[in-house]
mmCIF file of C-alpha atoms in Angstrom:
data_model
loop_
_atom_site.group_PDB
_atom_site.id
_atom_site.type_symbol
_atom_site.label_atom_id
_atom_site.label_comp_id
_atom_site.label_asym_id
_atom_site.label_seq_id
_atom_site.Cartn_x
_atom_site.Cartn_y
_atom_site.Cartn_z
ATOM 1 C CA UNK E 1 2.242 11.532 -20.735
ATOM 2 C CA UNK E 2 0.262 13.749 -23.404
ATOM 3 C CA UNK E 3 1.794 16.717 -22.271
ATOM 4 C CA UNK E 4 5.356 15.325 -22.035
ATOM 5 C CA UNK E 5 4.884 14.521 -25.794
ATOM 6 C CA UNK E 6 3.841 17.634 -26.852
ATOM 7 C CA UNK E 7 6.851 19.414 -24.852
ATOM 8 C CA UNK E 8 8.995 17.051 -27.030
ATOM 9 C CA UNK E 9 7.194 18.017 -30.330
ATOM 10 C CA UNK E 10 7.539 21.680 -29.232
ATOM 11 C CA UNK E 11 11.300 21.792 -27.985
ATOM 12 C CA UNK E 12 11.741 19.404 -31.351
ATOM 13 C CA UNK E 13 10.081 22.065 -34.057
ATOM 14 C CA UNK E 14 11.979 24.866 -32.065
ATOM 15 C CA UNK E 15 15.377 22.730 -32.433
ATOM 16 C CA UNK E 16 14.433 22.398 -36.344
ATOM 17 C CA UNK E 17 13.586 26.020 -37.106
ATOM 18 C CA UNK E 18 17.074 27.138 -35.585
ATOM 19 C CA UNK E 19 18.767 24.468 -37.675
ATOM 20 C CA UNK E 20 16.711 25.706 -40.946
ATOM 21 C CA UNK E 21 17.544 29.030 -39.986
ATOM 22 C CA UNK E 22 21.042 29.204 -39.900
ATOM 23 C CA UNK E 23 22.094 28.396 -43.473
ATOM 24 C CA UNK E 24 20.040 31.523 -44.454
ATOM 25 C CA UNK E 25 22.333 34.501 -45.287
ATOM 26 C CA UNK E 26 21.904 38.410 -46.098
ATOM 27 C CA UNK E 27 22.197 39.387 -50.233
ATOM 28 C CA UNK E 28 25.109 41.429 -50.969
ATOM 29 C CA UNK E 29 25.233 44.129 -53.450
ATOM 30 C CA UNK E 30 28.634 45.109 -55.498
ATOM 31 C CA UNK E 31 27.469 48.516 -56.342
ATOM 32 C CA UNK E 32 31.226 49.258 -57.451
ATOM 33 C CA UNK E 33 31.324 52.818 -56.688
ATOM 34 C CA UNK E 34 34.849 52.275 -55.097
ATOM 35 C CA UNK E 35 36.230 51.788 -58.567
ATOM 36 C CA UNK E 36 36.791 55.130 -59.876
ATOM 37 C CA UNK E 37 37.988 56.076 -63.713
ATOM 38 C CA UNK E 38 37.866 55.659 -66.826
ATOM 39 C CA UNK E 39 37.540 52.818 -69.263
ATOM 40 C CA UNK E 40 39.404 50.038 -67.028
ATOM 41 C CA UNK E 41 39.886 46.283 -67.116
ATOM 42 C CA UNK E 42 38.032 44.675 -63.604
ATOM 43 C CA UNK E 43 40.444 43.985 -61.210
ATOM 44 C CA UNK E 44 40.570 40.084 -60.147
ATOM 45 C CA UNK E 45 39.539 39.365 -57.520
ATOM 46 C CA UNK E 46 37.000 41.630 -56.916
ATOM 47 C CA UNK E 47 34.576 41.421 -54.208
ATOM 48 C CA UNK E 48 35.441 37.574 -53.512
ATOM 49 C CA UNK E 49 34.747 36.902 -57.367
ATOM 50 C CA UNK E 50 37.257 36.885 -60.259
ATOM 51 C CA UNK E 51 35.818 39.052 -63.453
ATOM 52 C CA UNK E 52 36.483 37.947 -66.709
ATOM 53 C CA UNK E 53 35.481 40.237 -70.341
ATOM 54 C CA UNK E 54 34.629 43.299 -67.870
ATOM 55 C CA UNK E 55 35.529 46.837 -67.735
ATOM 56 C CA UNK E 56 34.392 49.050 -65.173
ATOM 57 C CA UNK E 57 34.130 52.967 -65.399
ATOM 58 C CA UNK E 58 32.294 56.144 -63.627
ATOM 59 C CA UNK E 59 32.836 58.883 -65.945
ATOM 60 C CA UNK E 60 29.944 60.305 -68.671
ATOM 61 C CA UNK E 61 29.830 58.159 -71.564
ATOM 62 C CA UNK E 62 28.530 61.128 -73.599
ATOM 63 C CA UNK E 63 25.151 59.646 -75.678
ATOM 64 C CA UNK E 64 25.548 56.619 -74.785
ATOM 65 C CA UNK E 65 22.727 54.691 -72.841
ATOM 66 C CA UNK E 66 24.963 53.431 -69.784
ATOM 67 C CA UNK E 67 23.252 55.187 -66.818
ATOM 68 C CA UNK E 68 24.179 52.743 -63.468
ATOM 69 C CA UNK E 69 21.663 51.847 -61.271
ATOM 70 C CA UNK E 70 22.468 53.043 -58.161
ATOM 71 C CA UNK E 71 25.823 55.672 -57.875
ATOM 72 C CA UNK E 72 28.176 56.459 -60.140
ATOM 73 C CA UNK E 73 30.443 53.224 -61.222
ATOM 74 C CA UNK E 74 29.211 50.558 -63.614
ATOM 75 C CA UNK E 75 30.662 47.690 -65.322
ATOM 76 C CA UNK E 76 30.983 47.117 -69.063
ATOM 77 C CA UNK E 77 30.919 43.852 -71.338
ATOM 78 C CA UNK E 78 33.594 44.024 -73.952
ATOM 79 C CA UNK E 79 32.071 43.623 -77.704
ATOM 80 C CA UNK E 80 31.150 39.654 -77.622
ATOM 81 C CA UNK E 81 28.622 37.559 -77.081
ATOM 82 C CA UNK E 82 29.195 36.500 -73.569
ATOM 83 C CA UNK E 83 31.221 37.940 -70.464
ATOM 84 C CA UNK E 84 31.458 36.065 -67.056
ATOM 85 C CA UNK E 85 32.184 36.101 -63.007
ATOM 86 C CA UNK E 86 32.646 33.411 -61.094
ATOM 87 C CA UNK E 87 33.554 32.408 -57.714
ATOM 88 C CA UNK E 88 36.669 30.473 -57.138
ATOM 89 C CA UNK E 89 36.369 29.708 -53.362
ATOM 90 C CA UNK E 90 32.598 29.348 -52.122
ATOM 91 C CA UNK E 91 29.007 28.949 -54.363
ATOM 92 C CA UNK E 92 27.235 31.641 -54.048
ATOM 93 C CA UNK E 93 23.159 32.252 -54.975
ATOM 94 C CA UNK E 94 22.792 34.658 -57.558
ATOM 95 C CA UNK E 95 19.944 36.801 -57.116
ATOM 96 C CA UNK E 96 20.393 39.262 -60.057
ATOM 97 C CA UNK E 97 21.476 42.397 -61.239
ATOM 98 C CA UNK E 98 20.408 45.980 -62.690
ATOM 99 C CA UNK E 99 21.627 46.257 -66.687
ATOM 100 C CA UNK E 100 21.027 48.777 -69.339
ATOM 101 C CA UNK E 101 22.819 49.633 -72.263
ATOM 102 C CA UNK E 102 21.547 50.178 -76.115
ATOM 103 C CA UNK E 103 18.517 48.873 -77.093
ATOM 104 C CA UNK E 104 18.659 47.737 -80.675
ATOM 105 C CA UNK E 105 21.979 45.944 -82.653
ATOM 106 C CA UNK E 106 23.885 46.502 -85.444
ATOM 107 C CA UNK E 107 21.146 44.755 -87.384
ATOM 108 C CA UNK E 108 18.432 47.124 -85.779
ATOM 109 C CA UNK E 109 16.911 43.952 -83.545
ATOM 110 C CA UNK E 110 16.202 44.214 -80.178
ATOM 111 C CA UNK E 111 19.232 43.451 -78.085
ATOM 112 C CA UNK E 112 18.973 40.452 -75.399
ATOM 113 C CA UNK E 113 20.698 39.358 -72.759
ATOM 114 C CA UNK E 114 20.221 35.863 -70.308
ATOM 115 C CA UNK E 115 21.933 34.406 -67.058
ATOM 116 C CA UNK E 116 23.682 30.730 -67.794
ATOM 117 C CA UNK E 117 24.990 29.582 -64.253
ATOM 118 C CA UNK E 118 26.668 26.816 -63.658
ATOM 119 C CA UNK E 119 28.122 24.501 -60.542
ATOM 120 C CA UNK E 120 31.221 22.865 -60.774
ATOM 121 C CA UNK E 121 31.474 21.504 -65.249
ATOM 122 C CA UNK E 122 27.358 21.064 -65.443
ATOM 123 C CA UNK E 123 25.412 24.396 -66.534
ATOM 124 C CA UNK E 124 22.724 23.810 -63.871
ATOM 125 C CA UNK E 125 19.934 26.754 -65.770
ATOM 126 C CA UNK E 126 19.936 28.910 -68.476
ATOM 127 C CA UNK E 127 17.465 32.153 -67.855
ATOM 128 C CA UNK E 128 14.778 33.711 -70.088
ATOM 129 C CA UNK E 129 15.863 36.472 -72.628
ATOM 130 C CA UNK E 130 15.805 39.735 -71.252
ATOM 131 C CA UNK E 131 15.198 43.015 -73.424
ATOM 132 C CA UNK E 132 17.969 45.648 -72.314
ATOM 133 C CA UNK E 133 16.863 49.133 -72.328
ATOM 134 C CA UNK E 134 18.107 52.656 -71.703
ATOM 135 C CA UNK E 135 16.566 52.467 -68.212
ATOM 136 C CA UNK E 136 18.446 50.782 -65.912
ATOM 137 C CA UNK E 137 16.178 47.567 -64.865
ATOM 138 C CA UNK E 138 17.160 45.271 -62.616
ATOM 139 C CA UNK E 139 16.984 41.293 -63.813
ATOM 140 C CA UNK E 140 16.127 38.865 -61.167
ATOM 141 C CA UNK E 141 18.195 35.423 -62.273
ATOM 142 C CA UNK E 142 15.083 33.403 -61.337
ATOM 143 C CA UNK E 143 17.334 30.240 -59.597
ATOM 144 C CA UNK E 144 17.794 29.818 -55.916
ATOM 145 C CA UNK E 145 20.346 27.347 -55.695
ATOM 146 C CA UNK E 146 24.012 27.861 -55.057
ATOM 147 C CA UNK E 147 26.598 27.927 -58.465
ATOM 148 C CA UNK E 148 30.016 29.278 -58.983
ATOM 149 C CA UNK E 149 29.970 30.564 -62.299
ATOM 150 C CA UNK E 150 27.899 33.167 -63.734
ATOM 151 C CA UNK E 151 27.671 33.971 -67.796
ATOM 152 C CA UNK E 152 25.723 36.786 -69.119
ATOM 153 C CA UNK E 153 25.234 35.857 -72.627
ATOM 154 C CA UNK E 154 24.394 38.300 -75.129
ATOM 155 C CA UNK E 155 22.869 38.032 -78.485
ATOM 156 C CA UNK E 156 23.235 41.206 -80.113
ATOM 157 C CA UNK E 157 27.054 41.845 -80.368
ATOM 158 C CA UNK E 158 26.848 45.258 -78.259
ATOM 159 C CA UNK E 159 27.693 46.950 -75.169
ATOM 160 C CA UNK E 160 25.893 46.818 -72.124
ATOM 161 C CA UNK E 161 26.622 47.543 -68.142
ATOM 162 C CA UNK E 162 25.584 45.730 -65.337
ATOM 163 C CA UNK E 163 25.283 47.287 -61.393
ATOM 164 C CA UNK E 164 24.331 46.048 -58.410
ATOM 165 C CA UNK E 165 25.243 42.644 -58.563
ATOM 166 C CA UNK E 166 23.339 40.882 -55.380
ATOM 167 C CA UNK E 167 23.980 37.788 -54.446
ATOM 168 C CA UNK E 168 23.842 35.545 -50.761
ATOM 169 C CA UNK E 169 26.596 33.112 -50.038
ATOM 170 C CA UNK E 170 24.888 30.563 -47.739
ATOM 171 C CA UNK E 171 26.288 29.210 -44.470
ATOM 172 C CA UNK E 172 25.863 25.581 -44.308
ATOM 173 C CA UNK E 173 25.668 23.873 -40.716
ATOM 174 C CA UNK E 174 28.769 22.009 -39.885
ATOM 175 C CA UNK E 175 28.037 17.846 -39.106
ATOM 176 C CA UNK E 176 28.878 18.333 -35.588
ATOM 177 C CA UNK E 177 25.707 21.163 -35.286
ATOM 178 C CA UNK E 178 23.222 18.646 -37.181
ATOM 179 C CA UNK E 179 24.660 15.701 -34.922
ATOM 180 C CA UNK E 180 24.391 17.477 -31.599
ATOM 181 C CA UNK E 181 20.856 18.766 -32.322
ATOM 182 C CA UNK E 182 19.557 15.081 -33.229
ATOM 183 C CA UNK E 183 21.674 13.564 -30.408
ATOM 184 C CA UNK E 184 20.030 15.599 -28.265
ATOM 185 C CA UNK E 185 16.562 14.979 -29.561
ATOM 186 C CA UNK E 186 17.196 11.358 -28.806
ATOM 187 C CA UNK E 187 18.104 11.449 -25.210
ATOM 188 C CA UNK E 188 14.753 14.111 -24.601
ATOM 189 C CA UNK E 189 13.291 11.075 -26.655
ATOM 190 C CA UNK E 190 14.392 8.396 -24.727
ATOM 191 C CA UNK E 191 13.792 10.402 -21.228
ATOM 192 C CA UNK E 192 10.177 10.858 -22.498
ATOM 193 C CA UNK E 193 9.795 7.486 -23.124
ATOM 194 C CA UNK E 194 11.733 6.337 -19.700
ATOM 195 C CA UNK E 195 8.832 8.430 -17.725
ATOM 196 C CA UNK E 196 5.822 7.345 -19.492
ATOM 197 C CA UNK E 197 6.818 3.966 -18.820
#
């Protein structure tokens, strides 16, 4: 009877672990080194997300500070105070992305940037301010639930770029997967139960 139950418990964590284990998914990275010119509005959609208040380019930028993170193509915020992606068919979990750009305003302060992401109409967290530099440094978002809507908000009024955008989309286990596994916990419950008796 012991040993019958601890089968059960074992078969049952196993069962769980796969369940858990499916919604996880691998990060993606839009490096955007297929996107190749000059100074150009971001196509929409782009990589499953539509791009709003971004340019994209891979040519030298003379002085400027705009070196990408990983090959040759980076995107660039138009002069505001915020630019945005967002995903119009599936949440996603953003994980972060590499920025750099100059590192003082107009006004000579430090220039800043932070992650607002939002689900659905409800901005669900606003990040920390992050110092941009002239060395490409990736930012970690520091959320690990799904959104679909990023804003990078900026408080100094100048350019930046952003690369490698990473971010996971996860799969989440259809009814009839969770249903099956827990129907068939209770019949190796109940058969348990029929022998000890």
């Amino acid at each position: 009877m012991k040993t019958d139950l601890i089968r059960l418990a074992c078969v049952a964590a196993a069962a769980t672990a796969l369940l858990l284990a499916a919604p996880l998914a691998n990060a993606t990275v839009l490096t955007f080194d297929d996107l190749k010119g000059a100074v150009t509005d971001m196509p929409s959609p782009y990589g499953g997300f539509d791009w709003f208040g971004w340019q994209y380019f891979n040519t030298d930028q003379g002085n400027m500070p705009y070196t990408p993170m990983s090959g040759e193509t980076r995107l660039l915020t138009s002069f505001g105070d915020s630019n945005s992606m967002f995903s119009p068919t599936a949440a996603f979990v953003f994980e972060g992305a590499a920025f750099t750009g100059q590192e003082r305003t107009q006004a000579g302060t430090q220039q800043n940037i932070s992650y607002q992401l939002w689900l659905g109409a409800n901005v669900v967290y606003t990040s920390a301010l992050f110092q941009v530099s002239s060395t490409p440094t990736f930012i970690a978002s520091g959320y690990a639930l799904a959104v679909d809507r990023l804003v990078v908000l900026n408080d100094g009024q100048q350019r930046f770029v952003m690369d490698d955008v990473t971010y996971s989309v996860s799969a989440v286990p259809e009814p009839s997967r969770s249903a099956l596994l827990l129907g068939g916990l209770g019949v190796m419950g109940l058969l348990v139960r029929r022998q000890v008796r």
